[in-house]
Each structure stands twice: as structure tokens, then as C-alpha cells.
Short mmCIF file of C-alpha atoms and ligand atoms in Angstrom, two decimals:
data_model
loop_
_atom_site.label_atom_id
_atom_site.label_comp_id
_atom_site.label_asym_id
_atom_site.label_seq_id
_atom_site.Cartn_x
_atom_site.Cartn_y
_atom_site.Cartn_z
CA UNK A 275 32.76 -8.83 5.26
CA UNK A 276 29.98 -10.78 4.47
CA UNK A 277 30.25 -13.10 1.18
CA UNK A 278 27.29 -12.76 -0.51
CA UNK A 279 28.44 -14.44 -3.87
CA UNK A 280 26.95 -17.72 -3.26
CA UNK A 281 23.20 -16.58 -2.93
CA UNK A 282 20.76 -17.66 -4.66
CA UNK A 283 17.55 -15.92 -3.79
CA UNK A 284 17.18 -11.95 -4.27
CA UNK A 285 18.33 -9.95 -1.75
CA UNK A 286 15.85 -7.86 0.66
CA UNK A 287 15.77 -4.03 0.76
CA UNK A 288 17.19 -4.07 4.29
CA UNK A 289 20.05 -6.17 3.15
CA UNK A 290 21.00 -3.94 -0.10
CA UNK A 291 21.09 -0.85 2.22
CA UNK A 292 23.43 -2.42 4.68
CA UNK A 293 25.84 -3.70 1.81
CA UNK A 294 26.28 -0.33 0.35
CA UNK A 295 26.50 1.66 3.74
CA UNK A 296 25.21 4.81 2.01
CA UNK A 297 22.50 6.21 3.07
CA UNK A 298 19.66 7.16 0.56
CA UNK A 299 16.01 7.30 0.40
CA UNK A 300 13.97 5.30 -1.73
CA UNK A 301 10.27 4.21 -2.10
CA UNK A 302 8.41 1.00 -2.08
CA UNK A 303 5.11 0.22 -3.48
CA UNK A 304 2.67 -2.66 -2.62
CA UNK A 305 -0.18 -3.19 -5.04
CA UNK A 306 -2.81 -5.43 -5.86
CA UNK A 307 -6.32 -6.01 -5.42
CA UNK A 308 -8.73 -5.94 -2.64
CA UNK A 309 -8.19 -9.32 -0.39
CA UNK A 310 -4.40 -9.50 -1.30
CA UNK A 311 -2.78 -8.44 1.81
CA UNK A 312 -1.72 -5.17 0.86
CA UNK A 313 -1.94 -3.52 4.38
CA UNK A 314 -0.70 -7.23 5.84
CA UNK A 315 2.33 -6.53 3.99
CA UNK A 316 2.59 -2.67 5.08
CA UNK A 317 2.17 -3.68 8.42
CA UNK A 318 5.04 -6.39 8.25
CA UNK A 319 7.55 -4.01 6.79
CA UNK A 320 6.79 -1.29 9.44
CA UNK A 321 7.13 -3.70 12.39
CA UNK A 322 10.34 -4.99 11.18
CA UNK A 323 11.39 -1.18 11.28
CA UNK A 324 10.20 -0.41 14.69
CA UNK A 325 11.79 -3.61 16.32
CA UNK A 326 14.99 -1.86 14.82
CA UNK A 327 14.20 0.81 16.70
CA UNK A 328 13.79 3.14 13.83
CA UNK A 329 11.24 5.90 13.79
CA UNK A 330 8.18 5.06 12.02
CA UNK A 331 5.38 7.40 10.97
CA UNK A 332 2.04 6.07 9.54
CA UNK A 333 -0.51 7.44 7.49
CA UNK A 334 -4.20 6.49 5.96
CA UNK A 335 -6.53 9.21 4.40
CA UNK A 336 -9.37 10.28 6.46
CA UNK A 337 -12.03 8.89 4.49
CA UNK A 338 -10.79 4.87 5.61
CA UNK A 339 -11.95 5.02 8.98
CA UNK A 340 -13.50 1.44 8.68
CA UNK A 341 -11.73 -0.17 11.39
CA UNK A 342 -10.10 2.44 13.28
CA UNK A 343 -9.65 6.02 13.53
CA UNK A 344 -6.34 5.99 14.79
CA UNK A 345 -4.69 2.76 13.81
CA UNK A 346 -4.08 0.98 10.28
CA UNK A 347 -6.12 -2.27 10.57
CA UNK A 348 -5.72 -5.10 8.05
CA UNK A 349 -8.75 -7.39 7.67
CA UNK A 350 -7.27 -10.04 9.92
CA UNK A 351 -6.94 -7.35 12.38
CA UNK A 352 -3.35 -6.72 12.82
CA UNK A 353 -3.15 -2.81 14.08
CA UNK A 354 -0.76 -0.47 13.84
CA UNK A 355 -1.00 3.22 15.35
CA UNK A 356 -1.72 5.47 12.43
CA UNK A 357 -2.35 9.45 11.50
CA UNK A 358 -5.22 10.01 9.47
CA UNK A 359 -4.95 13.22 7.23
CA UNK A 360 -7.27 14.88 4.85
CA UNK A 361 -4.80 15.30 1.98
CA UNK A 362 -1.25 13.93 0.82
CA UNK A 363 0.27 17.28 1.78
CA UNK A 364 -0.70 16.80 5.15
CA UNK A 365 1.74 13.80 5.71
CA UNK A 366 4.77 16.32 5.00
CA UNK A 367 3.55 18.58 8.52
CA UNK A 368 3.14 15.53 10.26
CA UNK A 369 6.25 13.55 9.45
CA UNK A 370 8.65 15.23 12.18
CA UNK A 371 12.01 12.91 12.56
CA UNK A 372 10.36 9.84 11.34
CA UNK A 373 12.50 7.88 9.16
CA UNK A 374 10.51 5.06 7.82
CA UNK A 375 7.14 5.90 6.52
CA UNK A 376 3.84 4.18 5.27
CA UNK A 377 1.11 5.61 3.23
CA UNK A 378 -1.93 2.85 3.61
CA UNK A 379 -4.92 3.26 0.77
CA UNK A 380 -2.52 5.41 -1.59
CA UNK A 381 -5.97 5.55 -4.35
CA UNK A 382 -7.80 7.51 -1.92
CA UNK A 383 -5.11 10.40 -1.98
CA UNK A 384 -4.99 12.75 -5.01
CA UNK A 385 -1.69 12.55 -7.60
CA UNK A 386 -0.03 15.55 -5.45
CA UNK A 387 0.97 12.00 -3.21
CA UNK A 388 3.46 11.46 -5.93
CA UNK A 389 5.07 14.60 -5.23
CA UNK A 390 4.81 14.26 -1.17
CA UNK A 391 6.49 10.38 -1.70
CA UNK A 392 9.31 12.16 -4.14
CA UNK A 393 10.32 14.68 -1.57
CA UNK A 394 10.19 12.29 1.49
CA UNK A 395 12.37 10.00 -0.34
CA UNK A 396 14.61 12.95 -1.72
CA UNK A 397 15.14 13.86 1.98
CA UNK A 398 16.72 10.16 2.58
CA UNK A 399 13.75 8.40 3.94
CA UNK A 400 11.94 5.23 3.06
CA UNK A 401 8.34 5.75 1.86
CA UNK A 402 6.43 2.56 2.11
CA UNK A 403 2.92 2.72 0.30
CA UNK A 404 0.29 0.17 -0.02
CA UNK A 405 -2.95 0.89 -2.42
CA UNK A 406 -5.24 -0.45 -4.79
CA UNK A 407 -3.58 -0.48 -8.42
CA UNK A 408 -7.01 -1.09 -10.27
CA UNK A 409 -10.58 0.45 -9.56
CA UNK A 410 -13.67 -2.00 -9.26
CA UNK A 411 -14.10 -1.51 -13.40
CA UNK A 412 -10.37 -3.07 -13.71
CA UNK A 413 -9.12 0.11 -14.78
CA UNK A 414 -5.76 1.60 -13.07
CA UNK A 415 -6.37 3.46 -10.07
CA UNK A 416 -4.01 6.76 -10.12
CA UNK A 417 -2.06 7.70 -8.31
CA UNK A 418 -0.87 4.11 -7.84
CA UNK A 419 0.48 3.78 -11.60
CA UNK A 420 2.62 7.07 -11.25
CA UNK A 421 4.09 5.83 -7.95
CA UNK A 422 4.77 2.71 -9.86
CA UNK A 423 6.73 4.64 -12.10
CA UNK A 424 8.45 6.36 -9.27
CA UNK A 425 9.31 3.37 -6.92
CA UNK A 426 12.49 1.72 -6.47
CA UNK A 427 10.79 -1.39 -5.21
CA UNK A 428 7.33 -2.88 -6.36
CA UNK A 429 5.32 -5.79 -4.74
CA UNK A 430 2.10 -6.65 -6.44
CA UNK A 431 0.15 -9.16 -3.99
CA UNK A 432 -2.41 -11.46 -5.51
CA UNK A 433 -5.56 -12.41 -4.08
CA UNK A 434 -7.22 -15.60 -4.37
CA UNK A 435 -10.11 -15.79 -6.78
CA UNK A 436 -13.14 -16.45 -4.58
CA UNK A 437 -14.84 -18.14 -7.53
CA UNK A 438 -12.33 -20.32 -8.92
CA UNK A 439 -9.41 -20.11 -6.77
CA UNK A 440 -6.76 -19.03 -9.49
CA UNK A 441 -4.75 -15.96 -8.66
CA UNK A 442 -6.59 -12.90 -8.68
CA UNK A 443 -5.74 -9.48 -9.64
CA UNK A 444 -8.99 -7.85 -9.90
CA UNK A 445 -11.62 -6.20 -7.63
CA UNK A 446 -15.22 -7.04 -8.30
CA UNK A 447 -18.00 -5.29 -6.57
CA UNK A 448 -20.81 -7.08 -5.82
CA UNK A 449 -23.13 -4.15 -4.89
CA UNK A 450 -25.01 -2.04 -7.43
CA UNK A 451 -23.39 1.17 -6.55
CA UNK A 452 -21.29 3.34 -9.54
CA UNK A 453 -19.04 5.34 -7.01
CA UNK A 454 -15.59 4.86 -7.61
CA UNK A 455 -14.90 4.83 -3.73
CA UNK A 456 -17.40 2.41 -1.87
CA UNK A 457 -15.55 1.19 1.55
CA UNK A 458 -16.68 -2.16 2.30
CA UNK A 459 -15.14 -5.52 2.89
CA UNK A 460 -16.51 -8.93 2.21
CA UNK A 461 -20.22 -8.16 1.78
CA UNK A 462 -19.32 -5.52 -1.01
CA UNK A 463 -16.33 -6.76 -2.92
CA UNK A 464 -14.69 -10.09 -4.20
CA UNK A 465 -11.28 -10.82 -5.30
CA UNK A 466 -11.60 -12.31 -8.94
CA UNK A 467 -8.91 -13.83 -11.46
CA UNK A 468 -8.88 -12.41 -14.82
CA UNK A 469 -11.29 -15.25 -16.34
CA UNK A 470 -13.82 -14.49 -13.61
CA UNK A 471 -13.81 -10.83 -13.48
CA UNK A 472 -17.09 -9.21 -14.75
CA UNK A 473 -16.50 -5.58 -15.87
CA UNK A 474 -19.56 -3.42 -14.80
CA UNK A 475 -22.02 -2.25 -17.63
CA UNK A 476 -22.34 1.40 -17.85
ZN1 ZN B 626 -11.38 -16.98 -11.27
#
């Protein structure tokens, strides 16, 4: 037996499970603004599972094919194979025997993603969901709030404000469009802190 009584840092998720020895599913949510490293963090966790020979399946909404149709790609060009699905329910049909599931860009799915994640976690799987928690107006971006409520583990990633360098949790749209879903990267959006974020007038 290992002794963990002297630990001063919080235990990692995998370690907690190893200590209890009891298999159970759970939900992890990684959320934050654009440029906060959500996809990088998702890819990091999924890679660790693959290295441990766990079966992994990764999903993203079909709407998001900015970088690749069949890979998850972070802004810094890390990539991992993924399956593009039209709606959240399609995830259930494609999970097969995977034990660890990743879902990126969760804000582009409808609220049924909550039921899908719950069902998968209830079946003993590890579900890792990444997405924007706020839209470009600074309002909460469903279904992330509902997923945060359901999740066992929550990570809020912060970017760095592109105006002043403070920790940033807002996504500032630079272009004029008022579509809620507007795909883009550095030419369309900036990470902003609370002080520098300017909600659009409309
Ligand atoms: Zn700022």
C-alpha cells in the first residue's frame, strides 16, 4: 500500500480512482474562453489514457471542421484522430467499446449532450468534455453550465488578455457579425480580461 498522508497537492483524477479500486464512470469538464488551451488540455488527458492502453474515442461537432475533418487539432497544431458527429445522440452509436471519451467544442451541441454524457458516465465510462463557457456577449453558453453541474471534475482554463496581459476569461469578437456561432481564430476573436472585455452593443 502506498501512503498518501503526507501529500500537500491535490491528487490527480486517475490516482483517486486507483486508490479506491472501484470502477465508476465520471464526467470532467474543461471550460474557458478561446485561446485558454481547452483543446490542448483535452488532448493531453486523452493521450495519457492512450499511453495506458485505454480505449479512447473522441468526438467533435460536424460544424467545427476548421482545421481537420477527422482530427482534433488545437490552435498550437497538436492533433488526435476524432469523429465528427451531427448531433449529441450520434455519440452513443459510435462509442462502441471505448472506455474514455473526449468531446470537444461542446457548446456547439444542443442540450441533449447532457443526457448523453450522463448515460455514458452511468455506464462506467470516463467522459471528458471541453467547451466555451461564455459566448461572445459574455453570457453563459449552454450546455456547459448544465454539464458543470453534472460533472465530478471541473477545470476552468484561463487565457491571457490580449490587451493588458491579465488573466482572461472572456472571448471578444473583433469582427462585426452577430451570429452566435462564428468560427474563427486570431483574426476574429481575442481573449480579454474582465476589465478589457467590451460586450457588443445590440
Ligand atoms: Zn485586459
